Amino acid sequence: MEDSMFKTKLNRYIDAGFPIIYINTFEESKVDDLIRQVGVGNEIIEWNESRGYIDFATGTPLMEDCTLEMMLNQLKVPELLERKIIVLKDVVPYLEEPRIVSKIKGIVRLINQGVDATVIIVSSVLSVPKELEKFVTILELDYLEVDEIKQVIINFINSNRLSMVKETLINEFAVAFKGLTEFEIENLLALSYSDDGELTRSDLRVIFDQKQQMIKKAGILEMIPLKETVDDIGGLENLKEWFIKKAKVFKNMDSAQKFGVDIPKGVLIAGVPGCGKSLNAKAAANLFEVPLLRLDMGRLMGKYVGESEGNLRKAIALAEAISPCVLWIDELEKAFAGIGGDGGGNDVTVRLFGNFLTWMQEKTSPAFVVATANDITKLPPELLRKGRFDEIFYVGLPNEREREKIFRIHLSKRRSKDVGTINIRSLVAKTNGFSGADIEGVVKDAIESAFSNDKDTVSTEDVLTAINNTHSLSELMKEALEKMQKEYETRKFKNASR
Ligand code: ATP
């Protein structure tokens, strides 16, 4: 949303007498600016944790040592409330206190009876107590479109009288800034410019690192550095091939769409732990040549009413702003366990799940979802229906050919000069029931023990010893694996392996 649109909305809400406007943003100072512009003609007062009750425009304290409760107490007199905008900051923890909530409700009652006033809550956390839900209108400062970002860059160049920057570089900067707010973009531009007084290609690296941190700070998404490629995956040929086909569409979205191809939505990869599900999410982003964002389902689930949904909406908005990207939803079953099954699921998870399904169904942005799950028996059946994901794959324990490749990959990574002398076939024969992660562990152990024993090379024997000392995944969870395997076969999911 452009500022002007945000301003218009804020104006409209205040004029229409909406009692509480909740501005969900990290950009406090920018919002201050907007409130100042919109609030002309009103008296604006503020409460915040560090300074207490102050005059919004000047910052002058209006009452010494004033707690939030004391301030709200004062405002219960209609004459004192008239023509006021009350800005509340740092109040999220207080919204858990019934006394505070009831005082805010008292103010809302007066506003609804005709007193001309508005409460504006400004916070980076979205948390609305149930009792206030129907009086609250949420406003968010949205991410900028690429053209808007370009304008911010050009304005920055002009106002700092920087030397000409090539159009192609401005475009690259604009793409790097996707998913950041105007305030963050301006800060990063200032940072890039401060080292040598110019904006150059070398600043892109800094911007990328900073962006990674900013996204992490926002809390729900993480930007994962891309190191792994399809060549790091042993086996899983069907899945890899599928990704390669989708990559062709993804990288040529315009012409593909003109040709009549649908935008790829995403894939669900289910199956045995440690067999390359995460590896595939990373390799996919690499193939698609786009950033990889990991959504932490555990962190998404907030403790306040509406917080989880707010978080999901924010995560989706951020992913769409950064798109084209791969949105990796790890351990999907953790979030949606119990829905549709016997467990029932609680209201929040059911609603969250509904929101997620609707988004998946209606999604038109190039945010490609890679969802991974260990146990699909815990997932609601609606999720597995056609149309949500383009395809559902299951990943089982690696077969002989695959184990050979996995050994080769991990040995070559660490001891490329020994690969030729190690009898990989004999290792394969001894590792039936091992996962990819087990094999990687065996290789690491063998190398470490050869080193500890002052050997110059790693031999077949070293690896065989490590194998004998390992309890494989299938040894540890035999029954669960067999059950899972059957489940996948009856549901006719595609096998990731050939
Ligand atoms: P989890 O469900 O436990 O997260 P996962 O299926 O996502 O497991 P990964 O994280 O992809 O498993 O695999 C763990 C590690 O095991 C990887 O970092 C990789 O080194 C190794 N590995 C697993 N499968 C393969 C494979 N097919 N080829 C090469 N390495 C593999």
Short mmCIF file of C-alpha atoms in Angstrom, two decimals, residues 52-419:
data_model
loop_
_atom_site.label_atom_id
_atom_site.label_comp_id
_atom_site.label_asym_id
_atom_site.label_seq_id
_atom_site.Cartn_x
_atom_site.Cartn_y
_atom_site.Cartn_z
CA GLY A 52 4.44 7.76 29.90
CA TYR A 53 1.65 10.20 29.06
CA ILE A 54 2.92 12.80 26.60
CA ASP A 55 1.81 15.35 24.08
CA PHE A 56 2.20 13.60 20.73
CA ALA A 57 3.50 16.58 18.76
CA THR A 58 6.01 17.97 21.26
CA GLY A 59 6.80 14.96 23.45
CA THR A 60 6.13 17.09 26.55
CA PRO A 61 4.98 15.02 29.54
CA LEU A 62 1.36 15.74 30.37
CA MET A 63 1.43 14.01 33.73
CA GLU A 64 4.40 12.84 35.78
CA ASP A 65 4.84 9.08 36.36
CA CYS A 66 1.61 8.29 34.63
CA THR A 67 0.77 4.62 34.10
CA LEU A 68 -1.40 3.49 31.21
CA GLU A 69 -4.23 2.82 33.64
CA MET A 70 -4.01 6.31 35.12
CA MET A 71 -4.15 7.86 31.68
CA LEU A 72 -7.15 5.80 30.63
CA ASN A 73 -8.84 6.74 33.91
CA GLN A 74 -8.58 10.42 33.05
CA LEU A 75 -10.16 9.88 29.69
CA LYS A 76 -13.39 8.44 30.96
CA VAL A 77 -14.78 11.97 31.20
CA PRO A 78 -16.51 12.76 27.87
CA GLU A 79 -15.45 16.43 27.88
CA LEU A 80 -11.81 15.42 28.26
CA LEU A 81 -12.06 12.82 25.55
CA GLU A 82 -13.71 15.11 22.98
CA ARG A 83 -11.64 15.78 19.81
CA LYS A 84 -8.75 13.64 20.95
CA ILE A 85 -6.67 11.05 19.15
CA ILE A 86 -5.14 8.71 21.70
CA VAL A 87 -2.02 6.96 20.45
CA LEU A 88 -1.01 3.91 22.48
CA LYS A 89 2.39 2.28 22.05
CA ASP A 90 4.04 -0.68 23.82
CA VAL A 91 0.65 -1.69 25.16
CA VAL A 92 0.42 -5.27 23.90
CA PRO A 93 1.40 -6.86 27.26
CA TYR A 94 -1.19 -4.66 29.02
CA LEU A 95 -3.94 -5.89 26.74
CA GLU A 96 -3.88 -9.10 28.73
CA GLU A 97 -5.01 -7.26 31.85
CA PRO A 98 -8.80 -7.25 32.30
CA ARG A 99 -8.69 -3.86 34.12
CA ILE A 100 -6.98 -2.20 31.17
CA VAL A 101 -9.25 -3.86 28.62
CA SER A 102 -12.35 -2.77 30.52
CA LYS A 103 -11.07 0.84 30.67
CA ILE A 104 -10.49 0.83 26.92
CA LYS A 105 -13.97 -0.56 26.48
CA GLY A 106 -15.27 2.34 28.56
CA ILE A 107 -13.67 4.78 26.12
CA VAL A 108 -15.10 2.85 23.17
CA ARG A 109 -18.55 3.12 24.73
CA LEU A 110 -18.24 6.91 24.92
CA ILE A 111 -17.08 7.09 21.32
CA ASN A 112 -20.01 4.96 20.23
CA GLN A 113 -22.31 7.32 22.12
CA GLY A 114 -21.06 10.18 19.98
CA VAL A 115 -17.88 11.54 21.57
CA ASP A 116 -15.50 12.51 18.78
CA ALA A 117 -12.30 10.55 19.57
CA THR A 118 -10.16 7.72 18.23
CA VAL A 119 -7.80 5.27 19.90
CA ILE A 120 -4.83 4.29 17.73
CA ILE A 121 -2.74 1.34 18.87
CA VAL A 122 0.66 1.14 17.16
CA SER A 123 2.56 -2.12 17.47
CA SER A 124 4.75 -4.51 15.54
CA VAL A 125 2.86 -7.36 17.19
CA LEU A 126 -0.73 -7.99 16.27
CA SER A 127 -2.65 -9.01 19.34
CA VAL A 128 -6.27 -8.14 19.87
CA PRO A 129 -8.03 -9.23 23.06
CA LYS A 130 -11.24 -11.08 22.32
CA GLU A 131 -13.36 -8.51 24.20
CA LEU A 132 -12.14 -5.72 21.92
CA GLU A 133 -12.21 -7.63 18.66
CA LYS A 134 -15.40 -6.12 17.32
CA PHE A 135 -14.28 -2.54 17.96
CA VAL A 136 -10.86 -2.88 16.35
CA THR A 137 -9.97 -2.14 12.76
CA ILE A 138 -6.56 -3.35 11.66
CA LEU A 139 -4.38 -1.32 9.31
CA GLU A 140 -1.05 -2.49 7.99
CA LEU A 141 1.72 -0.63 6.23
CA ASP A 142 2.24 -2.84 3.24
CA TYR A 143 5.29 -3.75 1.23
CA LEU A 144 6.17 -1.74 -1.82
CA GLU A 145 5.82 -2.85 -5.43
CA VAL A 146 8.95 -2.92 -7.58
CA ASP A 147 8.03 0.35 -9.31
CA GLU A 148 7.47 2.06 -5.96
CA ILE A 149 10.83 0.76 -4.72
CA LYS A 150 12.50 2.17 -7.83
CA GLN A 151 10.96 5.53 -7.07
CA VAL A 152 12.34 5.42 -3.50
CA ILE A 153 15.81 4.68 -4.91
CA ILE A 154 15.58 7.47 -7.46
CA ASN A 155 14.39 9.93 -4.80
CA PHE A 156 17.29 8.90 -2.61
CA ILE A 157 19.78 9.42 -5.44
CA ASN A 158 18.35 12.83 -6.23
CA SER A 159 18.09 14.12 -2.70
CA ASN A 160 21.64 13.05 -1.87
CA ARG A 161 22.92 14.35 -5.21
CA LEU A 162 24.57 11.03 -6.02
CA SER A 163 26.24 10.44 -9.33
CA MET A 164 24.19 8.70 -12.02
CA VAL A 165 23.31 5.08 -11.35
CA LYS A 166 22.61 2.84 -14.35
CA GLU A 167 19.02 1.76 -14.88
CA THR A 168 20.01 -1.93 -14.80
CA LEU A 169 21.62 -1.48 -11.39
CA ILE A 170 18.56 0.36 -10.07
CA ASN A 171 16.51 -2.63 -11.22
CA GLU A 172 18.82 -5.02 -9.38
CA PHE A 173 18.60 -2.93 -6.25
CA ALA A 174 14.83 -2.85 -6.53
CA VAL A 175 14.60 -6.64 -6.74
CA ALA A 176 16.95 -7.00 -3.75
CA PHE A 177 14.72 -4.65 -1.75
CA LYS A 178 11.53 -6.61 -2.38
CA GLY A 179 9.80 -7.52 0.85
CA LEU A 180 11.19 -4.55 2.77
CA THR A 181 9.28 -1.48 3.84
CA GLU A 182 10.10 2.03 2.71
CA PHE A 183 11.73 2.86 6.01
CA GLU A 184 13.96 -0.21 5.85
CA ILE A 185 14.85 0.53 2.23
CA GLU A 186 15.85 4.08 3.06
CA ASN A 187 18.01 2.86 5.93
CA LEU A 188 19.76 0.33 3.72
CA LEU A 189 20.32 2.91 1.01
CA ALA A 190 21.91 5.22 3.57
CA LEU A 191 24.09 2.37 4.80
CA SER A 192 25.18 1.41 1.27
CA TYR A 193 25.95 4.98 0.41
CA SER A 194 27.82 5.81 3.61
CA ASP A 195 30.89 3.64 2.94
CA ASP A 196 32.03 5.28 -0.29
CA GLY A 197 29.44 7.92 -1.13
CA GLU A 198 28.08 5.87 -4.01
CA LEU A 199 25.60 3.15 -4.82
CA THR A 200 27.48 0.35 -6.52
CA ARG A 201 26.96 -3.30 -7.35
CA SER A 202 29.14 -4.31 -4.40
CA ASP A 203 26.47 -2.87 -2.08
CA LEU A 204 24.05 -5.59 -3.17
CA ARG A 205 25.85 -8.12 -0.98
CA VAL A 206 25.42 -5.91 2.09
CA ILE A 207 21.77 -5.35 1.25
CA PHE A 208 21.19 -9.06 0.91
CA ASP A 209 22.80 -9.80 4.30
CA GLN A 210 20.87 -7.04 6.01
CA LYS A 211 17.64 -8.17 4.42
CA GLN A 212 18.23 -11.67 5.71
CA GLN A 213 18.54 -10.26 9.22
CA MET A 214 15.50 -8.03 8.90
CA ILE A 215 13.35 -10.90 7.77
CA LYS A 216 14.63 -12.99 10.64
CA LYS A 217 13.87 -10.21 13.11
CA ALA A 218 10.31 -10.02 11.87
CA GLY A 219 10.14 -13.48 13.35
CA ILE A 220 8.20 -15.86 11.19
CA LEU A 221 10.15 -16.29 7.99
CA GLU A 222 13.79 -17.05 7.56
CA MET A 223 15.77 -16.52 4.40
CA ILE A 224 17.91 -19.59 3.84
CA PRO A 225 21.23 -19.23 1.99
CA LEU A 226 21.33 -21.40 -1.12
CA LYS A 227 24.20 -23.83 -1.19
CA GLU A 228 22.67 -27.18 -2.12
CA THR A 229 21.87 -28.06 -5.71
CA VAL A 230 20.21 -31.09 -7.30
CA ASP A 231 23.67 -32.59 -7.67
CA ASP A 232 23.87 -32.88 -3.89
CA ILE A 233 20.88 -35.21 -3.86
CA GLY A 234 21.52 -38.91 -4.37
CA GLY A 235 18.60 -40.61 -6.09
CA LEU A 236 15.03 -39.27 -5.88
CA GLU A 237 15.14 -39.01 -9.67
CA ASN A 238 11.38 -38.64 -10.19
CA LEU A 239 11.21 -35.70 -7.83
CA LYS A 240 14.30 -34.06 -9.27
CA GLU A 241 12.97 -34.42 -12.79
CA TRP A 242 9.66 -32.91 -11.74
CA PHE A 243 11.47 -29.91 -10.24
CA ILE A 244 13.53 -29.44 -13.38
CA LYS A 245 10.33 -29.34 -15.45
CA LYS A 246 8.70 -26.83 -13.09
CA ALA A 247 11.85 -24.71 -13.10
CA LYS A 248 11.49 -24.27 -16.85
CA VAL A 249 7.98 -22.90 -16.34
CA PHE A 250 8.96 -20.83 -13.34
CA LYS A 251 11.87 -19.17 -15.08
CA ASN A 252 9.80 -18.39 -18.15
CA MET A 253 6.60 -17.44 -16.44
CA ASP A 254 5.47 -14.87 -18.99
CA SER A 255 5.81 -17.02 -22.05
CA ALA A 256 4.53 -20.09 -20.18
CA GLN A 257 1.38 -18.24 -19.15
CA LYS A 258 0.85 -16.93 -22.66
CA PHE A 259 1.15 -20.50 -23.86
CA GLY A 260 -1.58 -21.49 -21.40
CA VAL A 261 0.52 -23.12 -18.69
CA ASP A 262 -0.68 -22.58 -15.09
CA ILE A 263 1.65 -20.95 -12.58
CA PRO A 264 3.09 -23.79 -10.48
CA LYS A 265 1.54 -23.73 -7.00
CA GLY A 266 3.70 -26.07 -5.03
CA VAL A 267 4.52 -29.56 -3.93
CA LEU A 268 4.08 -31.61 -0.78
CA ILE A 269 6.98 -33.91 0.00
CA ALA A 270 6.15 -36.42 2.67
CA GLY A 271 8.08 -39.29 4.12
CA VAL A 272 10.84 -40.81 6.11
CA PRO A 273 13.01 -38.44 8.20
CA GLY A 274 16.54 -37.76 7.02
CA CYS A 275 15.98 -38.83 3.43
CA GLY A 276 16.37 -35.52 1.65
CA LYS A 277 13.10 -33.62 1.98
CA SER A 278 14.77 -30.43 3.20
CA LEU A 279 17.56 -30.93 0.71
CA ASN A 280 14.98 -30.88 -2.07
CA ALA A 281 13.40 -27.64 -0.87
CA LYS A 282 16.82 -25.99 -1.04
CA ALA A 283 17.74 -27.50 -4.38
CA ALA A 284 14.39 -26.36 -5.81
CA ALA A 285 15.08 -22.72 -4.94
CA ASN A 286 18.47 -23.08 -6.55
CA LEU A 287 16.96 -24.56 -9.72
CA PHE A 288 14.30 -21.85 -9.85
CA GLU A 289 16.99 -19.22 -9.20
CA VAL A 290 14.89 -17.48 -6.55
CA PRO A 291 15.25 -16.85 -2.79
CA LEU A 292 14.23 -19.56 -0.33
CA LEU A 293 12.06 -18.54 2.62
CA ARG A 294 11.44 -20.97 5.43
CA LEU A 295 8.23 -20.66 7.38
CA ASP A 296 8.49 -21.83 10.95
CA MET A 297 5.10 -23.30 11.77
CA GLY A 298 5.92 -23.60 15.46
CA ARG A 299 6.68 -19.89 15.77
CA LEU A 300 3.61 -18.99 13.78
CA MET A 301 1.30 -20.21 16.48
CA GLY A 302 0.94 -17.18 18.75
CA LYS A 303 -0.57 -17.09 22.15
CA TYR A 304 -2.96 -14.19 21.58
CA VAL A 305 -6.33 -14.39 19.90
CA GLY A 306 -5.91 -13.69 16.25
CA GLU A 307 -2.12 -13.63 16.48
CA SER A 308 -1.54 -16.87 14.59
CA GLU A 309 -3.78 -15.80 11.75
CA GLY A 310 -2.13 -12.40 11.74
CA ASN A 311 1.26 -14.08 11.58
CA LEU A 312 0.21 -16.31 8.71
CA ARG A 313 -1.17 -13.34 6.83
CA LYS A 314 2.05 -11.46 7.41
CA ALA A 315 4.21 -14.40 6.34
CA ILE A 316 2.17 -14.82 3.18
CA ALA A 317 2.25 -11.09 2.44
CA LEU A 318 6.02 -11.04 2.90
CA ALA A 319 6.52 -14.13 0.71
CA GLU A 320 4.32 -12.61 -1.98
CA ALA A 321 6.22 -9.34 -1.76
CA ILE A 322 9.53 -11.14 -2.20
CA SER A 323 8.17 -13.48 -4.89
CA PRO A 324 9.19 -15.02 -7.17
CA CYS A 325 10.44 -17.22 -4.36
CA VAL A 326 10.19 -20.69 -2.88
CA LEU A 327 8.23 -20.73 0.37
CA TRP A 328 9.34 -23.77 2.32
CA ILE A 329 6.89 -24.90 4.97
CA ASP A 330 8.73 -27.33 7.15
CA GLU A 331 7.00 -29.93 9.29
CA LEU A 332 3.56 -29.08 8.02
CA GLU A 333 1.96 -31.71 10.23
CA LYS A 334 3.07 -29.82 13.35
CA ALA A 335 0.74 -26.94 12.58
CA PHE A 336 -2.24 -28.80 11.30
CA ALA A 337 -2.16 -31.98 13.34
CA GLY A 338 -5.53 -33.16 14.49
CA ILE A 339 -7.70 -31.22 12.05
CA GLY A 340 -10.22 -33.39 10.28
CA GLY A 341 -9.02 -36.44 12.20
CA ASP A 342 -10.11 -37.75 15.57
CA GLY A 343 -8.18 -35.07 17.41
CA GLY A 344 -10.61 -32.37 16.22
CA GLY A 345 -8.10 -29.53 16.39
CA ASN A 346 -8.81 -26.31 18.24
CA ASP A 347 -10.49 -23.23 16.79
CA VAL A 348 -7.26 -21.43 16.05
CA THR A 349 -5.70 -24.30 14.10
CA VAL A 350 -8.91 -24.91 12.18
CA ARG A 351 -9.13 -21.24 11.19
CA LEU A 352 -5.45 -21.09 10.36
CA PHE A 353 -5.79 -24.16 8.23
CA GLY A 354 -8.79 -22.66 6.42
CA ASN A 355 -6.81 -19.52 5.66
CA PHE A 356 -3.90 -21.54 4.37
CA LEU A 357 -6.09 -23.68 2.11
CA THR A 358 -7.82 -20.64 0.65
CA TRP A 359 -4.49 -19.05 -0.08
CA MET A 360 -3.15 -22.21 -1.74
CA GLN A 361 -6.34 -22.52 -3.78
CA GLU A 362 -6.47 -18.92 -4.98
CA LYS A 363 -2.79 -18.11 -5.15
CA THR A 364 -1.72 -16.38 -8.32
CA SER A 365 1.64 -15.02 -7.19
CA PRO A 366 4.82 -16.87 -8.07
CA ALA A 367 5.48 -17.94 -4.46
CA PHE A 368 6.08 -21.65 -4.98
CA VAL A 369 5.29 -23.69 -1.89
CA VAL A 370 7.43 -26.66 -0.91
CA ALA A 371 5.77 -28.23 2.10
CA THR A 372 7.55 -31.05 3.87
CA ALA A 373 6.05 -33.49 6.36
CA ASN A 374 7.25 -36.58 8.16
CA ASP A 375 3.90 -38.06 8.92
CA ILE A 376 1.02 -37.42 6.58
CA THR A 377 -1.37 -39.56 8.57
CA LYS A 378 -1.60 -36.55 10.86
CA LEU A 379 -2.52 -34.18 8.05
CA PRO A 380 -6.12 -33.24 7.29
CA PRO A 381 -7.44 -34.99 4.17
CA GLU A 382 -8.54 -31.70 2.54
CA LEU A 383 -4.90 -30.77 2.23
CA LEU A 384 -4.14 -33.87 0.24
CA ARG A 385 -6.87 -33.32 -2.29
CA LYS A 386 -5.89 -32.45 -5.85
CA GLY A 387 -5.76 -28.77 -6.61
CA ARG A 388 -4.05 -27.69 -3.41
CA PHE A 389 -0.62 -28.87 -4.46
CA ASP A 390 0.48 -29.63 -8.00
CA GLU A 391 1.78 -32.97 -6.78
CA ILE A 392 2.39 -35.00 -3.64
CA PHE A 393 5.55 -37.08 -3.48
CA TYR A 394 6.66 -39.55 -0.89
CA VAL A 395 10.26 -40.13 -0.06
CA GLY A 396 11.15 -43.56 1.24
CA LEU A 397 14.41 -45.10 2.41
CA PRO A 398 16.99 -45.06 -0.38
CA ASN A 399 17.31 -48.21 -2.50
CA GLU A 400 20.66 -49.75 -3.46
CA ARG A 401 21.35 -47.50 -6.40
CA GLU A 402 20.47 -44.48 -4.35
CA ARG A 403 22.61 -45.48 -1.41
CA GLU A 404 25.54 -45.83 -3.79
CA LYS A 405 25.00 -42.29 -5.05
CA ILE A 406 24.58 -40.90 -1.53
CA PHE A 407 27.84 -42.53 -0.40
CA ARG A 408 29.58 -41.13 -3.46
CA ILE A 409 28.26 -37.61 -2.84
CA HIS A 410 29.28 -37.47 0.82
CA LEU A 411 32.66 -39.17 0.34
CA SER A 412 33.52 -36.89 -2.59
CA LYS A 413 32.61 -33.81 -0.58
CA ARG A 414 35.06 -34.63 2.17
CA ARG A 415 37.62 -37.11 0.79
CA SER A 416 37.54 -36.83 -2.97
CA LYS A 417 40.96 -38.48 -3.33
CA ASP A 418 39.83 -41.62 -1.51
CA VAL A 419 36.59 -42.19 -3.44
#
